[in-house]
Amino acid sequence: MSHRTFGPRQPWRWLCITVLLAVTAYIPHALAAPADWHYRVRPGDNLWDLAARYLKPDVSWQKLQDYNQVADPLHLPPGSTMQFPVGWLRQGPAPATVIAVLGNATAQPTGNAPAIPVTTGMSVGYGTELDTAADTSLTLQLADGSRVLLQANSALVLDRLSAYGRTGMVDTRMRLKRGRVNSDVTPLSGSAARFTVSTPNTISSVRGTHFRVAADDSDGSARTEVVGGHVDVGNDARHVMVNGGRGVATAAGAKPGQPQALLPAPSIDCPAQPLTQSPAQIQWKPLDRAAHYRVQVAPTDRFEALVLDTVVDGTQATLPALPDGPHAFRVRGIDGERMEGLDTTCAFTIAAHPQPPLIIEPQPNAKVRGTRPEFRWTESVEAESYAWQLSGSADFGQLLASNDKVRGSDVRAPQALPYGHYVWRIASRDKDGKLGPYTSAMPFDLVPEPPAPEPGAPQHQHGDFVLSWPEGTPGQHYHVQLARKADFSDVAVDETVDKPEISLRKLAHGKWYARVQTIDTDGYTGPWGAVQRTRVPCSACRWLTAGGGVVLLYLIL
């Protein structure tokens, strides 16, 4: 049997063995030794000041001197590095600050203290549980500037909020019991800095990134979606590193799945001009594999408080009622596994107040009779007065009439108008004189009155009494009234028919007054025609003439 030896001709083998032995010897020491925080010495620093600034009160400066083998504690070379064991550093609470809240959220401190409403500017410490109701969101700012957006119907426990003195290192540990959080983490400096978000079965750990975590309390599942940077997601069964643009789902009691690509950011039709209608809509192009879309609206593009946070099936969303000014909109796709993709953000401006009133008449595309038409609208609670315009073209390039300070809810054309096509619009002006947006151009046609039908001669057909009049245009209806008195104070017949005639059975004989009005195809009711007088003949008169004497005699006797 031959034996292989390592000689001078195989120096790389000796190098491998040397490195392997060194690493093997180092590993136990590295695991046992505390991590160090490194400080770069500045001009004027000395060991006593550094110890007083960063070390716990029970750790002496001499220990720091020995650890760093400092010969002269008064004179530290600028630019050199001092090592501070993390266990020696000062550590204290670092409360978070609520920088924005919208809706109803509560904070439950540790112990038996009652829950209190969350308000902007309040400080929350470790052990606090934050709960958000529907249509509620809030943003926390941590000691290092990191921000956490807690969305609606969520519960988040602040398990640890601490800082290592003035080192800039923070230790943040949060537990998401249910709902969703969106974290924008400042890159962590120092070996002891930490930021984690845990769910009932996963822990997501980062050192500076933008990521989202969702915990579903109905089925125990969790999802981590990494927008940028890297996130370690794991539990007792497995750890996976998830890079930006990917996400990982974890079922209840299972190990994290394989990271998968997130849906790309949608292409959005961002309004370039201010939106003058409320509510308004924003649209985007559909994404392959997107089953739904999450839509969020906020006052600023930092999305610290969500005016709207909803999931829609289509590719458009109706904005809520918003005040005038700048706002931000973002949308992302949601795939069939409920993993939410990358965002597209759109900055837009609202200029819709004071809102215009509702229109009473004339309605768009109406037919208007009378050469001086009347324009009527509702009264807006935002308005002090109204601006009214009338034109012959939809661009209102040339006004036929206008009034910039109409008081009340109606105005009449100042002069007689020829028959033809017109457009009009109305806008509200508030008490400060600000003019809101006009309504869209509302077209109408000025047309002559329909002719009043003239009843024809009465006819007696098969025992029925029939009135007829000239036929109007196709589709018109007719309103007919008959009364015993000329003022129609005692209307006996009041019917609407779709033909230019009316046939009445068993109408009592005698004098009658009749009138007819035309109902146009658009529902407009024209004026009453001239009152017509007629008589209904007596059907028994001829029988009475023949035998009336006998009957009369019988009655007398």
Coordinates of C-alpha atoms in Angstrom, one line a residue:
M1 CA 0.0 0.0 0.0
S2 CA 1.4 3.4 -0.9
H3 CA 1.3 6.4 1.3
R4 CA 0.8 9.9 0.0
T5 CA 2.9 12.6 1.7
F6 CA 2.9 16.4 1.4
G7 CA 6.2 17.7 0.3
P8 CA 7.7 20.9 -0.9
R9 CA 6.2 20.3 -4.4
Q10 CA 2.6 20.6 -2.9
P11 CA 2.7 23.9 -1.0
W12 CA -1.0 24.7 -1.6
R13 CA -1.9 21.6 0.5
W14 CA 0.0 23.0 3.4
L15 CA -1.7 26.3 3.0
C16 CA -5.2 24.7 3.0
I17 CA -4.4 22.7 6.2
T18 CA -3.1 25.8 7.9
V19 CA -6.2 27.9 7.0
L20 CA -8.5 25.0 8.0
L21 CA -6.8 24.7 11.4
A22 CA -6.9 28.4 12.0
V23 CA -10.6 28.6 11.2
T24 CA -11.3 25.6 13.3
A25 CA -9.5 27.1 16.2
Y26 CA -11.2 30.5 15.8
I27 CA -14.8 29.3 15.6
P28 CA -15.3 28.4 19.3
H29 CA -13.6 31.6 20.3
A30 CA -15.8 33.7 17.9
L31 CA -19.0 32.2 19.1
A32 CA -18.0 32.7 22.7
A33 CA -16.6 36.2 22.4
P34 CA -19.0 39.1 22.5
A35 CA -19.4 41.1 19.4
D36 CA -17.5 44.4 19.4
W37 CA -18.7 47.9 18.5
H38 CA -16.0 49.8 16.7
Y39 CA -15.3 53.5 17.3
R40 CA -12.9 55.6 15.2
V41 CA -11.0 58.0 17.4
R42 CA -11.4 61.7 16.8
P43 CA -9.0 64.5 17.6
G44 CA -9.2 65.4 21.3
D45 CA -10.7 62.0 22.4
N46 CA -9.4 60.4 25.6
L47 CA -10.1 57.1 27.3
W48 CA -12.0 58.6 30.3
D49 CA -14.4 60.6 28.1
L50 CA -15.1 57.6 25.9
A51 CA -15.7 55.4 28.8
A52 CA -18.1 57.9 30.4
R53 CA -20.0 58.3 27.2
Y54 CA -20.5 54.7 26.1
L55 CA -19.8 52.3 28.9
K56 CA -22.2 51.1 31.6
P57 CA -21.6 52.7 35.0
D58 CA -20.2 49.4 36.4
V59 CA -17.6 49.0 33.7
S60 CA -14.4 50.9 34.4
W61 CA -12.2 52.7 31.9
Q62 CA -9.3 50.5 33.0
K63 CA -11.1 47.5 31.5
L64 CA -11.5 49.4 28.2
Q65 CA -7.8 50.3 28.4
D66 CA -6.7 46.7 28.9
Y67 CA -9.1 45.4 26.2
N68 CA -7.6 47.7 23.6
Q69 CA -4.0 47.6 25.0
V70 CA -3.9 51.4 25.3
A71 CA -0.6 52.7 26.6
D72 CA -1.5 56.3 27.1
P73 CA -5.2 56.9 28.1
L74 CA -4.8 60.7 27.6
H75 CA -3.5 60.5 24.1
L76 CA -5.4 58.4 21.6
P77 CA -4.1 58.5 18.0
P78 CA -6.8 60.1 15.8
G79 CA -8.1 57.7 13.2
S80 CA -7.3 54.6 15.2
T81 CA -10.1 52.2 16.1
M82 CA -11.3 51.4 19.6
Q83 CA -13.2 48.2 20.3
F84 CA -16.1 48.2 22.7
P85 CA -17.6 44.8 23.7
V86 CA -21.4 45.1 23.2
G87 CA -22.0 43.7 26.7
W88 CA -20.2 46.7 28.2
L89 CA -22.2 49.4 26.4
R90 CA -24.9 51.5 27.9
Q91 CA -28.4 50.3 26.8
G92 CA -31.7 52.0 27.5
P93 CA -35.2 52.3 26.2
A94 CA -35.8 54.0 22.9
P95 CA -39.5 54.8 22.5
A96 CA -41.1 55.1 19.1
T97 CA -43.1 58.2 18.1
V98 CA -46.4 58.2 16.3
I99 CA -45.8 60.6 13.5
A100 CA -49.2 60.1 11.7
V101 CA -52.5 58.4 12.5
L102 CA -55.8 58.3 10.6
G103 CA -58.8 56.5 12.0
N104 CA -59.3 54.7 15.3
A105 CA -56.2 53.1 16.8
T106 CA -55.5 52.1 20.4
A107 CA -52.3 51.6 22.4
Q108 CA -52.3 49.0 25.2
P109 CA -49.3 49.5 27.5
T110 CA -47.8 46.7 29.5
G111 CA -49.5 45.6 32.8
N112 CA -53.1 46.2 33.5
A113 CA -53.2 49.8 32.2
P114 CA -56.2 50.5 30.0
A115 CA -55.9 51.0 26.3
I116 CA -55.7 54.6 25.2
P117 CA -56.4 56.2 21.8
V118 CA -53.4 56.7 19.6
T119 CA -52.7 60.3 18.7
T120 CA -50.1 62.0 16.5
G121 CA -47.0 62.9 18.5
M122 CA -47.5 60.4 21.3
S123 CA -44.6 58.2 22.5
V124 CA -44.9 54.4 22.8
G125 CA -42.5 52.1 24.5
Y126 CA -41.6 48.5 24.5
G127 CA -44.3 46.1 25.5
T128 CA -47.0 48.2 24.0
E129 CA -49.6 46.6 21.7
L130 CA -51.0 48.8 18.9
D131 CA -54.4 47.8 17.4
T132 CA -55.9 49.5 14.3
A133 CA -59.5 49.3 13.3
A134 CA -61.0 49.3 9.8
D135 CA -60.0 52.3 7.7
T136 CA -57.2 53.0 10.1
S137 CA -53.4 53.4 9.7
L138 CA -50.5 54.8 11.6
T139 CA -46.8 55.3 11.2
L140 CA -44.1 54.9 13.9
Q141 CA -40.7 56.5 13.7
L142 CA -38.0 54.7 15.6
A143 CA -34.9 56.1 17.3
D144 CA -32.7 55.6 14.2
G145 CA -35.2 57.1 11.8
S146 CA -36.7 53.9 10.6
R147 CA -40.4 54.0 9.9
V148 CA -43.1 51.3 10.3
L149 CA -46.6 51.7 8.7
L150 CA -49.3 49.7 10.5
Q151 CA -52.2 49.1 8.2
A152 CA -55.9 48.5 9.0
N153 CA -57.2 45.6 11.1
S154 CA -53.7 44.9 12.5
A155 CA -52.2 44.2 15.9
L156 CA -48.5 44.9 16.5
V157 CA -46.6 44.3 19.8
L158 CA -43.4 46.3 20.4
D159 CA -41.4 43.6 22.1
R160 CA -38.2 45.6 22.3
L161 CA -37.3 49.2 21.6
S162 CA -33.8 49.9 22.9
A163 CA -30.7 51.8 21.9
Y164 CA -27.0 51.3 22.9
G165 CA -26.4 54.7 24.4
R166 CA -25.0 57.2 21.9
T167 CA -23.6 54.6 19.5
G168 CA -26.4 54.8 17.1
M169 CA -27.2 51.1 17.4
V170 CA -30.8 50.2 18.1
D171 CA -32.4 46.9 18.9
T172 CA -36.0 46.8 17.5
R173 CA -38.1 43.7 17.8
M174 CA -41.8 43.7 16.8
R175 CA -44.4 41.0 16.8
L176 CA -47.2 41.1 14.2
K177 CA -50.2 39.2 15.6
R178 CA -52.4 39.9 12.6
G179 CA -52.6 42.3 9.7
R180 CA -49.9 44.0 7.7
V181 CA -46.9 46.2 8.4
N182 CA -44.7 48.1 5.9
S183 CA -41.2 48.7 7.2
D184 CA -38.7 51.2 5.8
V185 CA -35.6 50.4 7.8
T186 CA -32.6 52.8 8.0
P187 CA -29.4 50.8 7.2
L188 CA -28.2 49.5 10.6
S189 CA -24.7 50.3 11.8
G190 CA -22.8 48.3 14.4
S191 CA -22.7 44.6 15.1
A192 CA -25.5 44.7 17.7
A193 CA -28.0 46.6 15.7
R194 CA -31.1 44.6 14.9
F195 CA -34.6 45.0 13.4
T196 CA -36.9 42.0 13.3
V197 CA -40.6 41.5 12.7
S198 CA -42.0 38.2 13.9
T199 CA -45.3 36.5 13.2
P200 CA -46.7 33.5 15.0
N201 CA -44.4 31.2 12.9
T202 CA -41.7 33.3 11.2
I203 CA -39.1 36.0 12.0
S204 CA -38.0 38.5 9.3
S205 CA -34.6 40.0 10.2
V206 CA -33.0 42.9 8.3
R207 CA -30.1 45.3 8.5
G208 CA -31.6 48.0 6.4
T209 CA -34.3 47.5 3.7
H210 CA -37.9 48.1 2.6
F211 CA -40.1 45.1 3.2
R212 CA -43.6 44.1 4.1
V213 CA -44.9 41.4 6.5
A214 CA -48.4 40.0 6.6
A215 CA -49.8 37.7 9.3
D216 CA -53.2 36.0 8.7
D217 CA -54.7 35.1 12.0
S218 CA -57.5 33.1 10.3
D219 CA -55.2 30.4 8.9
G220 CA -51.8 31.1 10.7
S221 CA -50.0 31.8 7.4
A222 CA -47.5 34.6 6.9
R223 CA -45.9 36.4 4.0
T224 CA -42.8 38.5 3.7
E225 CA -42.4 40.8 0.6
V226 CA -39.0 42.4 0.0
V227 CA -39.1 45.6 -2.0
G228 CA -35.4 46.4 -1.6
G229 CA -32.4 44.9 0.1
H230 CA -32.3 41.5 1.8
V231 CA -34.4 39.9 4.5
D232 CA -33.6 36.7 6.4
V233 CA -36.9 34.8 6.9
G234 CA -36.9 31.8 9.1
N235 CA -38.3 29.7 12.0
D236 CA -37.1 26.6 13.8
A237 CA -37.4 24.5 10.7
R238 CA -35.6 26.6 8.1
H239 CA -34.1 30.0 7.2
V240 CA -34.1 31.5 3.7
M241 CA -32.5 34.8 2.4
V242 CA -35.1 36.8 0.4
N243 CA -33.7 39.4 -2.0
G244 CA -35.4 42.5 -3.2
G245 CA -38.2 41.9 -5.7
R246 CA -39.0 38.5 -4.2
G247 CA -41.2 37.2 -1.4
V248 CA -41.7 34.1 0.6
A249 CA -44.9 32.5 2.1
T250 CA -45.0 30.3 5.1
A251 CA -48.0 28.1 6.0
A252 CA -49.0 27.6 9.6
G253 CA -46.6 25.2 11.3
A254 CA -44.5 24.8 8.2
K255 CA -41.1 25.9 7.1
P256 CA -40.7 29.0 4.9
G257 CA -41.3 28.2 1.2
Q258 CA -39.1 29.0 -1.7
P259 CA -38.7 32.7 -2.5
Q260 CA -40.6 33.7 -5.6
A261 CA -40.6 36.8 -7.8
L262 CA -43.1 39.5 -6.9
L263 CA -45.4 41.0 -9.5
P264 CA -43.8 44.0 -11.3
A265 CA -45.0 47.5 -10.7
P266 CA -48.1 48.3 -12.8
S267 CA -48.1 51.0 -15.4
I268 CA -50.3 53.8 -14.2
D269 CA -52.1 56.6 -16.0
C270 CA -51.1 59.3 -13.6
P271 CA -53.1 62.5 -14.1
A272 CA -50.9 65.3 -15.3
Q273 CA -53.5 68.0 -14.7
P274 CA -55.3 68.8 -11.4
L275 CA -58.4 66.6 -10.9
T276 CA -61.5 68.9 -10.8
Q277 CA -64.1 66.2 -10.2
S278 CA -64.8 64.5 -6.9
P279 CA -64.9 61.6 -6.7
A280 CA -62.4 61.0 -9.5
Q281 CA -60.8 57.8 -10.8
I282 CA -57.3 56.7 -11.5
Q283 CA -56.5 53.8 -13.9
W284 CA -53.6 51.4 -14.6
K285 CA -52.8 48.7 -17.1
P286 CA -53.5 45.1 -16.1
L287 CA -50.7 42.8 -14.9
D288 CA -50.3 39.2 -15.9
R289 CA -50.9 36.8 -13.0
A290 CA -52.6 39.6 -10.9
A291 CA -55.8 38.4 -9.3
H292 CA -56.3 41.7 -7.4
Y293 CA -54.7 45.0 -6.7
R294 CA -54.0 46.9 -3.5
V295 CA -54.7 50.6 -3.8
Q296 CA -53.5 53.2 -1.2
V297 CA -54.0 57.0 -1.1
A298 CA -52.2 59.3 1.3
P299 CA -51.6 63.0 1.8
T300 CA -47.9 62.7 0.9
D301 CA -45.7 60.3 -1.0
R302 CA -44.3 59.0 2.3
F303 CA -47.6 57.2 2.9
E304 CA -47.5 57.8 6.7
A305 CA -51.3 57.7 7.0
L306 CA -53.6 56.1 4.5
V307 CA -56.7 57.9 3.4
L308 CA -57.6 54.9 1.4
D309 CA -56.3 51.3 1.7
T310 CA -58.3 48.8 -0.2
V311 CA -58.1 45.8 -2.5
V312 CA -59.9 45.9 -5.9
D313 CA -60.4 43.4 -8.7
G314 CA -60.3 45.7 -11.7
T315 CA -57.8 48.2 -13.0
Q316 CA -59.3 51.4 -11.8
A317 CA -60.0 52.9 -8.4
T318 CA -62.3 55.7 -7.3
L319 CA -60.6 58.2 -5.1
P320 CA -62.3 59.2 -1.8
A321 CA -63.4 62.8 -1.2
L322 CA -60.2 64.7 -0.8
P323 CA -59.4 68.3 0.0
D324 CA -57.7 70.5 -2.6
G325 CA -54.0 70.2 -2.8
P326 CA -51.3 67.5 -3.5
H327 CA -51.9 63.8 -2.7
A328 CA -50.2 60.5 -3.5
F329 CA -51.6 57.3 -4.9
R330 CA -49.9 53.9 -5.2
V331 CA -51.0 50.5 -6.5
R332 CA -49.5 47.0 -6.6
G333 CA -50.7 43.7 -8.0
I334 CA -51.6 40.7 -5.8
D335 CA -51.1 37.2 -7.2
G336 CA -53.1 34.1 -6.7
E337 CA -51.0 33.2 -3.6
R338 CA -51.9 36.6 -2.0
M339 CA -48.3 37.8 -2.4
E340 CA -48.3 41.6 -3.1
G341 CA -45.9 43.0 -5.7
L342 CA -43.9 46.1 -6.3
D343 CA -45.5 49.5 -6.1
T344 CA -46.1 52.2 -8.6
T345 CA -46.6 55.7 -7.0
C346 CA -48.4 58.6 -8.6
A347 CA -48.4 62.2 -7.3
F348 CA -51.6 64.1 -8.2
T349 CA -53.4 67.3 -7.3
I350 CA -57.0 67.9 -6.3
A351 CA -58.7 71.1 -7.4
A352 CA -62.4 70.3 -7.0
H353 CA -63.6 72.7 -4.3
P354 CA -66.0 74.3 -3.8
Q355 CA -67.9 71.6 -5.7
P356 CA -70.4 72.6 -8.3
P357 CA -74.1 72.2 -7.6
L358 CA -76.4 69.4 -8.9
I359 CA -78.4 70.3 -12.0
I360 CA -82.2 70.5 -12.0
E361 CA -82.9 71.9 -15.4
P362 CA -82.3 71.9 -18.2
Q363 CA -80.7 68.4 -18.1
P364 CA -78.1 67.4 -20.7
N365 CA -79.5 66.9 -24.2
A366 CA -82.9 68.3 -23.1
K367 CA -85.4 70.0 -25.4
V368 CA -86.2 73.4 -24.0
R369 CA -89.3 75.5 -24.9
G370 CA -89.5 79.2 -24.5
T371 CA -87.1 81.8 -25.9
R372 CA -85.9 82.9 -22.5
P373 CA -85.2 79.5 -20.8
E374 CA -84.7 79.2 -17.0
F375 CA -81.7 77.4 -15.5
R376 CA -82.0 75.8 -12.1
W377 CA -79.7 73.9 -9.8
T378 CA -79.4 72.8 -6.2
E379 CA -77.7 75.0 -3.6
S380 CA -74.2 73.6 -2.5
V381 CA -73.3 73.9 1.1
E382 CA -69.8 75.0 0.0
A383 CA -71.1 77.9 -2.1
E384 CA -71.8 81.5 -1.3
S385 CA -72.7 82.3 -4.9
Y386 CA -72.5 80.8 -8.4
A387 CA -70.9 81.6 -11.8
W388 CA -73.2 80.8 -14.7
Q389 CA -72.2 80.7 -18.4
L390 CA -74.2 80.1 -21.7
S391 CA -72.5 79.5 -25.0
G392 CA -73.2 78.2 -28.5
S393 CA -70.1 75.9 -28.4
A394 CA -68.8 73.3 -26.0
D395 CA -65.4 75.1 -25.5
F396 CA -67.2 78.2 -24.3
G397 CA -64.9 80.3 -26.5
Q398 CA -67.6 82.9 -27.1
L399 CA -70.2 83.5 -24.3
L400 CA -73.7 84.4 -25.2
A401 CA -74.5 85.2 -21.6
S402 CA -72.9 84.9 -18.2
N403 CA -73.2 86.0 -14.6
D404 CA -70.3 85.6 -12.2
K405 CA -72.2 86.3 -8.9
V406 CA -75.6 84.6 -9.0
R407 CA -77.3 84.5 -5.7
G408 CA -79.8 81.7 -5.3
S409 CA -80.4 78.7 -7.3
D410 CA -81.8 79.9 -10.7
V411 CA -81.2 82.3 -13.5
R412 CA -83.0 83.2 -16.6
A413 CA -81.5 84.0 -20.0
P414 CA -81.2 87.8 -20.1
Q415 CA -82.6 88.0 -23.7
A416 CA -84.7 86.0 -26.1
L417 CA -82.7 83.3 -27.8
P418 CA -83.2 82.0 -31.4
Y419 CA -84.0 78.3 -31.7
G420 CA -80.9 76.2 -31.9
H421 CA -78.2 74.3 -30.0
Y422 CA -76.7 75.7 -26.8
V423 CA -74.5 74.6 -23.9
W424 CA -74.4 75.9 -20.3
R425 CA -72.4 75.3 -17.1
I426 CA -72.3 76.3 -13.5
A427 CA -69.6 76.7 -10.8
S428 CA -69.7 77.4 -7.1
R429 CA -67.9 80.3 -5.4
D430 CA -67.1 80.0 -1.7
K431 CA -67.3 82.8 1.0
D432 CA -63.6 83.6 0.4
G433 CA -64.2 84.3 -3.3
K434 CA -62.6 81.1 -4.5
L435 CA -64.2 79.8 -7.7
G436 CA -64.4 76.0 -8.0
P437 CA -64.5 73.9 -11.1
Y438 CA -67.3 74.3 -13.6
T439 CA -69.6 71.4 -14.4
S440 CA -69.1 69.8 -17.8
A441 CA -70.7 71.4 -20.7
M442 CA -74.4 70.5 -20.7
P443 CA -76.0 70.7 -24.2
F444 CA -79.6 71.5 -24.9
D445 CA -81.8 72.4 -27.8
L446 CA -84.1 75.3 -27.9
V447 CA -87.2 74.3 -29.9
P448 CA -90.6 75.8 -30.5
E449 CA -93.6 74.7 -28.6
P450 CA -95.4 71.7 -30.1
P451 CA -98.7 72.6 -31.7
A452 CA -101.7 72.3 -29.5
P453 CA -103.9 69.6 -30.9
E454 CA -107.4 70.5 -32.0
P455 CA -110.1 68.0 -31.1
G456 CA -112.1 66.8 -34.0
A457 CA -115.9 66.6 -34.2
P458 CA -117.5 64.1 -31.8
Q459 CA -118.2 60.7 -33.2
H460 CA -120.5 58.0 -32.0
Q461 CA -119.2 54.6 -32.8
H462 CA -120.8 51.5 -31.4
G463 CA -122.1 53.3 -28.4
D464 CA -118.7 54.9 -27.5
F465 CA -117.9 58.6 -27.4
V466 CA -114.7 59.3 -29.4
L467 CA -112.6 62.5 -29.6
S468 CA -109.7 62.8 -32.1
W469 CA -107.1 65.4 -33.0
P470 CA -104.2 65.8 -35.5
E471 CA -101.3 63.4 -34.9
G472 CA -98.0 64.8 -33.8
T473 CA -94.6 63.3 -34.3
P474 CA -94.0 59.6 -33.8
G475 CA -93.5 58.5 -30.2
Q476 CA -95.5 61.4 -28.6
H477 CA -98.2 60.8 -26.0
Y478 CA -101.2 62.8 -25.2
H479 CA -102.8 63.9 -21.9
V480 CA -106.5 64.4 -22.1
Q481 CA -108.9 65.9 -19.6
L482 CA -112.7 66.3 -19.7
A483 CA -114.8 68.3 -17.2
R484 CA -118.3 69.7 -16.8
K485 CA -116.9 73.2 -16.0
A486 CA -114.7 75.4 -18.2
D487 CA -112.2 76.0 -15.4
F488 CA -111.6 72.2 -15.0
S489 CA -112.2 72.4 -11.3
D490 CA -114.2 69.2 -11.5
V491 CA -112.2 67.0 -13.8
A492 CA -114.1 63.8 -14.6
V493 CA -111.7 62.2 -17.1
D494 CA -108.0 62.3 -16.8
E495 CA -106.1 59.9 -19.1
T496 CA -102.8 59.6 -21.0
V497 CA -103.0 57.9 -24.4
D498 CA -100.4 57.0 -27.1
K499 CA -102.7 57.7 -30.0
P500 CA -104.3 61.0 -31.0
E501 CA -107.7 59.9 -30.0
I502 CA -109.7 58.8 -26.9
S503 CA -112.7 56.5 -26.8
L504 CA -115.0 56.7 -23.8
R505 CA -117.7 54.3 -22.8
K506 CA -120.9 55.3 -21.0
L507 CA -120.0 59.0 -20.9
A508 CA -123.0 60.9 -19.6
H509 CA -124.8 63.0 -22.1
G510 CA -124.7 66.7 -21.9
K511 CA -122.1 69.5 -22.2
W512 CA -118.5 68.8 -21.7
Y513 CA -115.2 70.7 -21.8
A514 CA -112.0 69.0 -23.2
R515 CA -108.4 69.9 -23.4
V516 CA -105.3 68.0 -24.7
Q517 CA -101.6 68.5 -24.1
T518 CA -98.8 66.8 -26.0
I519 CA -96.1 64.8 -24.1
D520 CA -92.9 64.8 -26.1
T521 CA -90.6 61.8 -26.6
D522 CA -88.2 63.2 -24.0
G523 CA -91.0 63.4 -21.4
Y524 CA -91.6 67.1 -21.8
T525 CA -95.2 68.1 -21.4
G526 CA -96.3 70.9 -23.6
P527 CA -99.0 73.5 -22.9
W528 CA -102.7 72.7 -22.9
G529 CA -104.4 73.2 -26.1
A530 CA -107.4 75.5 -26.4
V531 CA -110.4 74.4 -24.4
Q532 CA -113.0 72.7 -26.5
R533 CA -116.6 72.5 -25.8
T534 CA -118.8 69.6 -27.0
R535 CA -122.0 67.8 -26.3
V536 CA -122.6 64.1 -25.8
P537 CA -125.9 63.1 -27.4
C538 CA -128.6 61.3 -25.4
S539 CA -128.8 57.7 -26.6
A540 CA -132.4 57.3 -25.1
C541 CA -133.9 60.5 -26.6
R542 CA -135.3 58.8 -29.7
W543 CA -137.0 56.1 -27.5
L544 CA -138.3 58.9 -25.3
T545 CA -139.7 60.8 -28.3
A546 CA -141.7 57.8 -29.4
G547 CA -143.1 56.7 -26.1
G548 CA -142.3 59.5 -23.8
G549 CA -146.0 60.6 -23.4
V550 CA -146.9 57.2 -22.1
V551 CA -144.1 57.2 -19.7
L552 CA -144.7 60.7 -18.6
L553 CA -148.4 59.9 -18.1
Y554 CA -147.4 56.9 -16.1
L555 CA -145.2 59.0 -13.9
I556 CA -147.8 61.6 -13.4
L557 CA -150.5 59.0 -12.5

